[in-house]
Amino acid sequence: AQKVTQAQTEISVVEKEDVTLDCVYETRDTTYYLFWYKQPPSGELVFLIRRNSFDEQNEISGRYSWNFQKSTSSFNFTITASQVVDSAVYFCALITGSARQLTFGSGTQLTVLP
Amino acid sequence: ETGVTQTPRHLVMGMTNKKSLKCEQHLGHNAMYWYKQSAKKPLELMFVYSLEERVENNSVPSRFSPECPNSSHLFLHLHTLQPEDSALYLCASSQTYNEQFFGPGTRLTVL
């Protein structure tokens, strides 16, 4: 069975602070993909990144960075110099070859205060 | 239109009404999905269609009836809903095993 845990239900930071959103996953498959999505108040889920299980290289995209560690089954997401527009619910998700479907975490509500 | 579109964006219906939600994807994907998102609850996968065939039905009540007439269109037919069915209904599409792209959702209120 697949499982994704986002232990942080809500996080509040002040603008320009860095913030890390945690994601821990469980799967017995050796081939899998991990994702992060952003859901702003408008409701639409916006795809941010996909990472496959064979590529542990960390990735940076502007103020966003992702730290994938197979040893701890974690795929954490850091926003540097947060902005008010980063306020949203962020979901981590997992798909494996045997499951065929995305398994979502419960999401982390990030609020960035001005 | 680009990406995944959903209509209507908002819907209010009585428990005896029949309505349909529409989803259209312009990405050339081969799989489409319906999700339900209730307040304070995780995303719930309802149905999965792959190459126009339903491949998953996650114990969804029969008052929700999906239809996939072709690879670009997905409908969710609603009848005799309950107030607890009020939620955001999201449609998504993907190429198998790849990232899913979501529509803006339909905010449904059942009175």
PDB file of C-alpha atoms in Angstrom:
ATOM      1  CA  ALA A   1       0.000   0.000   0.000  1.00  0.00           C
ATOM      2  CA  GLN A   2       1.071   3.560  -0.626  1.00  0.00           C
ATOM      3  CA  LYS A   3       0.901   6.353   1.896  1.00  0.00           C
ATOM      4  CA  VAL A   4       1.927   9.990   2.037  1.00  0.00           C
ATOM      5  CA  THR A   5       2.156  11.858   5.322  1.00  0.00           C
ATOM      6  CA  GLN A   6       2.280  15.611   5.682  1.00  0.00           C
ATOM      7  CA  ALA A   7       2.494  16.055   9.411  1.00  0.00           C
ATOM      8  CA  GLN A   8       2.270  19.853   9.315  1.00  0.00           C
ATOM      9  CA  THR A   9      -1.385  20.780   9.021  1.00  0.00           C
ATOM     10  CA  GLU A  10      -0.848  24.535   9.124  1.00  0.00           C
ATOM     11  CA  ILE A  11       2.224  26.756   9.005  1.00  0.00           C
ATOM     12  CA  SER A  12       2.320  30.505   9.409  1.00  0.00           C
ATOM     13  CA  VAL A  13       5.370  32.624   8.556  1.00  0.00           C
ATOM     14  CA  VAL A  14       6.132  36.265   8.029  1.00  0.00           C
ATOM     15  CA  GLU A  15       7.029  37.459   4.558  1.00  0.00           C
ATOM     16  CA  LYS A  16      10.689  36.919   3.564  1.00  0.00           C
ATOM     17  CA  GLU A  17      11.152  34.028   5.961  1.00  0.00           C
ATOM     18  CA  ASP A  18      12.191  30.640   4.610  1.00  0.00           C
ATOM     19  CA  VAL A  19       9.793  27.760   5.188  1.00  0.00           C
ATOM     20  CA  THR A  20      10.085  24.003   4.704  1.00  0.00           C
ATOM     21  CA  LEU A  21       7.110  21.742   4.110  1.00  0.00           C
ATOM     22  CA  ASP A  22       7.670  18.131   5.084  1.00  0.00           C
ATOM     23  CA  CYS A  23       6.551  15.057   3.175  1.00  0.00           C
ATOM     24  CA  VAL A  24       7.176  11.440   4.155  1.00  0.00           C
ATOM     25  CA  TYR A  25       6.073   8.590   1.930  1.00  0.00           C
ATOM     26  CA  GLU A  26       5.695   4.828   2.174  1.00  0.00           C
ATOM     27  CA  THR A  27       5.831   2.331  -0.649  1.00  0.00           C
ATOM     28  CA  ARG A  28       7.311  -1.090  -1.311  1.00  0.00           C
ATOM     29  CA  ASP A  29       7.774  -0.363  -4.999  1.00  0.00           C
ATOM     30  CA  THR A  30      11.256   0.488  -6.195  1.00  0.00           C
ATOM     31  CA  THR A  31       9.942   2.587  -9.061  1.00  0.00           C
ATOM     32  CA  TYR A  32       7.776   5.512  -8.112  1.00  0.00           C
ATOM     33  CA  TYR A  33       7.251   9.211  -8.713  1.00  0.00           C
ATOM     34  CA  LEU A  34       6.788  11.992  -6.210  1.00  0.00           C
ATOM     35  CA  PHE A  35       4.978  15.252  -6.822  1.00  0.00           C
ATOM     36  CA  TRP A  36       4.197  18.566  -5.203  1.00  0.00           C
ATOM     37  CA  TYR A  37       1.071  20.565  -5.989  1.00  0.00           C
ATOM     38  CA  LYS A  38      -0.041  24.009  -4.879  1.00  0.00           C
ATOM     39  CA  GLN A  39      -3.710  24.838  -4.291  1.00  0.00           C
ATOM     40  CA  PRO A  40      -4.330  28.578  -3.949  1.00  0.00           C
ATOM     41  CA  PRO A  41      -7.650  29.905  -2.610  1.00  0.00           C
ATOM     42  CA  SER A  42      -9.109  29.777  -6.134  1.00  0.00           C
ATOM     43  CA  GLY A  43      -9.154  25.977  -5.811  1.00  0.00           C
ATOM     44  CA  GLU A  44      -7.180  24.766  -8.811  1.00  0.00           C
ATOM     45  CA  LEU A  45      -4.295  22.410  -8.057  1.00  0.00           C
ATOM     46  CA  VAL A  46      -1.142  23.600  -9.763  1.00  0.00           C
ATOM     47  CA  PHE A  47       1.578  21.086 -10.572  1.00  0.00           C
ATOM     48  CA  LEU A  48       4.987  22.144  -9.223  1.00  0.00           C
ATOM     49  CA  ILE A  49       7.411  19.257  -9.631  1.00  0.00           C
ATOM     50  CA  ARG A  50       7.802  15.561 -10.394  1.00  0.00           C
ATOM     51  CA  ARG A  51      10.688  13.458  -9.130  1.00  0.00           C
ATOM     52  CA  ASN A  52      11.375   9.807  -9.965  1.00  0.00           C
ATOM     53  CA  SER A  53      12.763   7.333  -7.462  1.00  0.00           C
ATOM     54  CA  PHE A  54      16.072   6.926  -9.265  1.00  0.00           C
ATOM     55  CA  ASP A  55      16.977  10.582  -9.219  1.00  0.00           C
ATOM     56  CA  GLU A  56      17.940  11.870  -5.781  1.00  0.00           C
ATOM     57  CA  GLN A  57      19.476  15.056  -7.052  1.00  0.00           C
ATOM     58  CA  ASN A  58      17.984  18.057  -5.336  1.00  0.00           C
ATOM     59  CA  GLU A  59      16.239  20.587  -7.514  1.00  0.00           C
ATOM     60  CA  ILE A  60      15.966  24.339  -7.352  1.00  0.00           C
ATOM     61  CA  SER A  61      13.539  26.487  -9.285  1.00  0.00           C
ATOM     62  CA  GLY A  62      13.705  30.129  -8.370  1.00  0.00           C
ATOM     63  CA  ARG A  63      12.670  30.457  -4.734  1.00  0.00           C
ATOM     64  CA  TYR A  64      11.531  26.817  -4.626  1.00  0.00           C
ATOM     65  CA  SER A  65      13.773  23.880  -3.802  1.00  0.00           C
ATOM     66  CA  TRP A  66      13.143  20.216  -3.156  1.00  0.00           C
ATOM     67  CA  ASN A  67      15.161  17.777  -1.066  1.00  0.00           C
ATOM     68  CA  PHE A  68      14.599  14.115  -1.936  1.00  0.00           C
ATOM     69  CA  GLN A  69      16.134  11.604   0.486  1.00  0.00           C
ATOM     70  CA  LYS A  70      15.390   7.926  -0.117  1.00  0.00           C
ATOM     71  CA  SER A  71      17.139   6.952   3.103  1.00  0.00           C
ATOM     72  CA  THR A  72      14.446   8.715   5.126  1.00  0.00           C
ATOM     73  CA  SER A  73      11.632   8.393   2.539  1.00  0.00           C
ATOM     74  CA  SER A  74      11.218  12.127   2.495  1.00  0.00           C
ATOM     75  CA  PHE A  75      10.602  14.699  -0.213  1.00  0.00           C
ATOM     76  CA  ASN A  76      10.643  18.085   1.471  1.00  0.00           C
ATOM     77  CA  PHE A  77       9.834  21.407  -0.152  1.00  0.00           C
ATOM     78  CA  THR A  78      11.468  24.697   0.817  1.00  0.00           C
ATOM     79  CA  ILE A  79      10.328  28.171  -0.137  1.00  0.00           C
ATOM     80  CA  THR A  80      13.018  30.778   0.268  1.00  0.00           C
ATOM     81  CA  ALA A  81      12.113  34.394   1.014  1.00  0.00           C
ATOM     82  CA  SER A  82       8.416  33.609   1.181  1.00  0.00           C
ATOM     83  CA  GLN A  83       5.859  35.991  -0.267  1.00  0.00           C
ATOM     84  CA  VAL A  84       2.188  36.569   0.474  1.00  0.00           C
ATOM     85  CA  VAL A  85       1.308  34.998  -2.891  1.00  0.00           C
ATOM     86  CA  ASP A  86       2.811  31.732  -1.652  1.00  0.00           C
ATOM     87  CA  SER A  87      -0.135  31.369   0.725  1.00  0.00           C
ATOM     88  CA  ALA A  88      -1.904  28.180  -0.323  1.00  0.00           C
ATOM     89  CA  VAL A  89      -2.406  24.549   0.547  1.00  0.00           C
ATOM     90  CA  TYR A  90       0.491  22.407  -0.624  1.00  0.00           C
ATOM     91  CA  PHE A  91       0.047  18.730  -1.380  1.00  0.00           C
ATOM     92  CA  CYS A  92       2.671  16.051  -1.708  1.00  0.00           C
ATOM     93  CA  ALA A  93       1.705  13.008  -3.787  1.00  0.00           C
ATOM     94  CA  LEU A  94       3.062   9.629  -4.844  1.00  0.00           C
ATOM     95  CA  ILE A  95       2.411   7.300  -7.745  1.00  0.00           C
ATOM     96  CA  THR A  96       3.816   3.820  -8.187  1.00  0.00           C
ATOM     97  CA  GLY A  97       3.733   1.362 -11.027  1.00  0.00           C
ATOM     98  CA  SER A  98       1.509  -1.034  -9.130  1.00  0.00           C
ATOM     99  CA  ALA A  99      -0.983   1.578  -7.930  1.00  0.00           C
ATOM    100  CA  ARG A 100      -1.450   3.565 -11.154  1.00  0.00           C
ATOM    101  CA  GLN A 101      -3.024   6.419  -9.217  1.00  0.00           C
ATOM    102  CA  LEU A 102      -1.788   9.370  -7.258  1.00  0.00           C
ATOM    103  CA  THR A 103      -1.877   9.019  -3.491  1.00  0.00           C
ATOM    104  CA  PHE A 104      -2.115  12.472  -1.934  1.00  0.00           C
ATOM    105  CA  GLY A 105      -1.048  13.635   1.481  1.00  0.00           C
ATOM    106  CA  SER A 106      -3.540  15.589   3.550  1.00  0.00           C
ATOM    107  CA  GLY A 107      -1.926  18.904   2.626  1.00  0.00           C
ATOM    108  CA  THR A 108      -0.217  21.720   4.511  1.00  0.00           C
ATOM    109  CA  GLN A 109      -1.913  25.119   4.732  1.00  0.00           C
ATOM    110  CA  LEU A 110       0.792  27.762   4.401  1.00  0.00           C
ATOM    111  CA  THR A 111      -0.039  31.310   5.372  1.00  0.00           C
ATOM    112  CA  VAL A 112       2.495  34.031   4.641  1.00  0.00           C
ATOM    113  CA  LEU A 113       1.786  37.198   6.570  1.00  0.00           C
ATOM    114  CA  PRO A 114       2.829  40.639   5.280  1.00  0.00           C
TER     115      PRO A 114
ATOM    116  CA  GLU B   1      -8.903  26.923 -24.384  1.00  0.00           C
ATOM    117  CA  THR B   2      -5.850  25.313 -22.905  1.00  0.00           C
ATOM    118  CA  GLY B   3      -5.247  22.810 -20.154  1.00  0.00           C
ATOM    119  CA  VAL B   4      -8.216  21.381 -18.315  1.00  0.00           C
ATOM    120  CA  THR B   5     -11.515  23.241 -18.170  1.00  0.00           C
ATOM    121  CA  GLN B   6     -14.541  22.564 -16.004  1.00  0.00           C
ATOM    122  CA  THR B   7     -18.080  23.869 -16.169  1.00  0.00           C
ATOM    123  CA  PRO B   8     -19.933  25.126 -14.324  1.00  0.00           C
ATOM    124  CA  ARG B   9     -17.586  26.715 -11.795  1.00  0.00           C
ATOM    125  CA  HIS B  10     -20.355  26.996  -9.206  1.00  0.00           C
ATOM    126  CA  LEU B  11     -23.532  24.966  -8.847  1.00  0.00           C
ATOM    127  CA  VAL B  12     -26.335  25.092  -6.323  1.00  0.00           C
ATOM    128  CA  MET B  13     -28.896  22.321  -6.505  1.00  0.00           C
ATOM    129  CA  GLY B  14     -31.710  20.833  -4.508  1.00  0.00           C
ATOM    130  CA  MET B  15     -31.720  17.235  -3.402  1.00  0.00           C
ATOM    131  CA  THR B  16     -34.237  16.251  -6.075  1.00  0.00           C
ATOM    132  CA  ASN B  17     -32.463  17.906  -8.992  1.00  0.00           C
ATOM    133  CA  LYS B  18     -30.438  16.278 -11.730  1.00  0.00           C
ATOM    134  CA  LYS B  19     -27.366  18.096 -12.978  1.00  0.00           C
ATOM    135  CA  SER B  20     -24.116  17.319 -14.770  1.00  0.00           C
ATOM    136  CA  LEU B  21     -20.554  18.514 -14.359  1.00  0.00           C
ATOM    137  CA  LYS B  22     -18.414  18.762 -17.459  1.00  0.00           C
ATOM    138  CA  CYS B  23     -14.668  18.450 -17.853  1.00  0.00           C
ATOM    139  CA  GLU B  24     -12.632  18.897 -21.018  1.00  0.00           C
ATOM    140  CA  GLN B  25      -8.890  18.420 -21.470  1.00  0.00           C
ATOM    141  CA  HIS B  26      -6.902  19.946 -24.313  1.00  0.00           C
ATOM    142  CA  LEU B  27      -3.611  18.208 -23.511  1.00  0.00           C
ATOM    143  CA  GLY B  28      -3.885  15.000 -25.513  1.00  0.00           C
ATOM    144  CA  HIS B  29      -3.816  12.880 -22.361  1.00  0.00           C
ATOM    145  CA  ASN B  30      -5.105   9.325 -22.157  1.00  0.00           C
ATOM    146  CA  ALA B  31      -6.460   9.281 -18.601  1.00  0.00           C
ATOM    147  CA  MET B  32      -9.032  11.419 -16.778  1.00  0.00           C
ATOM    148  CA  TYR B  33     -10.065  11.577 -13.138  1.00  0.00           C
ATOM    149  CA  TRP B  34     -12.766  12.909 -10.831  1.00  0.00           C
ATOM    150  CA  TYR B  35     -11.843  13.937  -7.300  1.00  0.00           C
ATOM    151  CA  LYS B  36     -13.940  15.222  -4.422  1.00  0.00           C
ATOM    152  CA  GLN B  37     -12.500  17.713  -1.959  1.00  0.00           C
ATOM    153  CA  SER B  38     -14.548  18.465   1.150  1.00  0.00           C
ATOM    154  CA  ALA B  39     -13.649  21.048   3.731  1.00  0.00           C
ATOM    155  CA  LYS B  40     -10.925  19.854   6.084  1.00  0.00           C
ATOM    156  CA  LYS B  41     -10.647  16.490   4.317  1.00  0.00           C
ATOM    157  CA  PRO B  42      -8.034  15.009   2.003  1.00  0.00           C
ATOM    158  CA  LEU B  43      -8.603  14.748  -1.705  1.00  0.00           C
ATOM    159  CA  GLU B  44     -10.762  11.737  -2.475  1.00  0.00           C
ATOM    160  CA  LEU B  45     -10.340   9.968  -5.791  1.00  0.00           C
ATOM    161  CA  MET B  46     -13.756   9.053  -7.165  1.00  0.00           C
ATOM    162  CA  PHE B  47     -13.291   7.692 -10.678  1.00  0.00           C
ATOM    163  CA  VAL B  48     -10.497   7.004 -13.140  1.00  0.00           C
ATOM    164  CA  TYR B  49     -10.897   6.600 -16.873  1.00  0.00           C
ATOM    165  CA  SER B  50      -8.053   5.300 -19.002  1.00  0.00           C
ATOM    166  CA  LEU B  51      -8.504   5.253 -22.765  1.00  0.00           C
ATOM    167  CA  GLU B  52     -12.220   5.952 -22.183  1.00  0.00           C
ATOM    168  CA  GLU B  53     -12.734   2.876 -19.997  1.00  0.00           C
ATOM    169  CA  ARG B  54     -13.483   3.181 -16.317  1.00  0.00           C
ATOM    170  CA  VAL B  55     -10.630   1.543 -14.456  1.00  0.00           C
ATOM    171  CA  GLU B  56     -11.353   2.666 -10.910  1.00  0.00           C
ATOM    172  CA  ASN B  57     -14.476   3.349  -8.910  1.00  0.00           C
ATOM    173  CA  ASN B  58     -13.617   4.015  -5.305  1.00  0.00           C
ATOM    174  CA  SER B  59     -16.883   2.961  -3.649  1.00  0.00           C
ATOM    175  CA  VAL B  60     -18.698   6.038  -4.825  1.00  0.00           C
ATOM    176  CA  PRO B  61     -22.485   6.110  -4.236  1.00  0.00           C
ATOM    177  CA  SER B  62     -24.612   5.452  -7.298  1.00  0.00           C
ATOM    178  CA  ARG B  63     -26.068   8.960  -7.151  1.00  0.00           C
ATOM    179  CA  PHE B  64     -22.794   9.953  -8.875  1.00  0.00           C
ATOM    180  CA  SER B  65     -22.585   8.589 -12.410  1.00  0.00           C
ATOM    181  CA  PRO B  66     -19.537   9.273 -14.603  1.00  0.00           C
ATOM    182  CA  GLU B  67     -19.436   9.266 -18.366  1.00  0.00           C
ATOM    183  CA  CYS B  68     -16.436   9.447 -20.681  1.00  0.00           C
ATOM    184  CA  PRO B  69     -17.621   9.689 -24.306  1.00  0.00           C
ATOM    185  CA  ASN B  70     -14.103  10.279 -25.666  1.00  0.00           C
ATOM    186  CA  SER B  71     -10.589  10.880 -24.428  1.00  0.00           C
ATOM    187  CA  SER B  72     -11.093  14.636 -24.145  1.00  0.00           C
ATOM    188  CA  HIS B  73     -14.377  14.803 -22.258  1.00  0.00           C
ATOM    189  CA  LEU B  74     -15.529  13.587 -18.877  1.00  0.00           C
ATOM    190  CA  PHE B  75     -18.896  14.130 -17.236  1.00  0.00           C
ATOM    191  CA  LEU B  76     -20.203  13.574 -13.743  1.00  0.00           C
ATOM    192  CA  HIS B  77     -23.977  13.164 -13.642  1.00  0.00           C
ATOM    193  CA  LEU B  78     -25.578  14.001 -10.316  1.00  0.00           C
ATOM    194  CA  HIS B  79     -29.015  12.995  -9.043  1.00  0.00           C
ATOM    195  CA  THR B  80     -30.759  12.935  -5.670  1.00  0.00           C
ATOM    196  CA  LEU B  81     -27.688  14.252  -3.893  1.00  0.00           C
ATOM    197  CA  GLN B  82     -27.391  14.813  -0.167  1.00  0.00           C
ATOM    198  CA  PRO B  83     -26.187  17.956   1.631  1.00  0.00           C
ATOM    199  CA  GLU B  84     -22.991  16.104   2.616  1.00  0.00           C
ATOM    200  CA  ASP B  85     -22.146  15.879  -1.089  1.00  0.00           C
ATOM    201  CA  SER B  86     -21.450  19.615  -1.075  1.00  0.00           C
ATOM    202  CA  ALA B  87     -17.771  19.961  -1.981  1.00  0.00           C
ATOM    203  CA  LEU B  88     -15.285  21.050  -4.606  1.00  0.00           C
ATOM    204  CA  TYR B  89     -15.230  18.571  -7.481  1.00  0.00           C
ATOM    205  CA  LEU B  90     -11.978  18.498  -9.378  1.00  0.00           C
ATOM    206  CA  CYS B  91     -11.251  16.967 -12.730  1.00  0.00           C
ATOM    207  CA  ALA B  92      -7.741  16.026 -13.818  1.00  0.00           C
ATOM    208  CA  SER B  93      -6.013  14.442 -16.791  1.00  0.00           C
ATOM    209  CA  SER B  94      -2.649  12.790 -17.370  1.00  0.00           C
ATOM    210  CA  GLN B  95      -0.593  10.498 -19.498  1.00  0.00           C
ATOM    211  CA  THR B  96      -0.461   7.245 -17.534  1.00  0.00           C
ATOM    212  CA  TYR B  97       1.842   7.454 -14.488  1.00  0.00           C
ATOM    213  CA  ASN B  98       2.732  11.040 -15.160  1.00  0.00           C
ATOM    214  CA  GLU B  99       1.731  14.208 -13.388  1.00  0.00           C
ATOM    215  CA  GLN B 100      -1.926  15.059 -13.374  1.00  0.00           C
ATOM    216  CA  PHE B 101      -3.137  18.438 -14.514  1.00  0.00           C
ATOM    217  CA  PHE B 102      -6.188  19.750 -12.754  1.00  0.00           C
ATOM    218  CA  GLY B 103      -9.086  21.919 -13.773  1.00  0.00           C
ATOM    219  CA  PRO B 104     -10.314  24.820 -11.645  1.00  0.00           C
ATOM    220  CA  GLY B 105     -13.045  22.730 -10.046  1.00  0.00           C
ATOM    221  CA  THR B 106     -16.802  23.020  -9.601  1.00  0.00           C
ATOM    222  CA  ARG B 107     -17.944  24.281  -6.214  1.00  0.00           C
ATOM    223  CA  LEU B 108     -21.153  22.302  -5.542  1.00  0.00           C
ATOM    224  CA  THR B 109     -23.700  23.190  -2.884  1.00  0.00           C
ATOM    225  CA  VAL B 110     -26.592  20.824  -2.215  1.00  0.00           C
ATOM    226  CA  LEU B 111     -29.497  22.390  -0.359  1.00  0.00           C
TER     227      LEU B 111
END
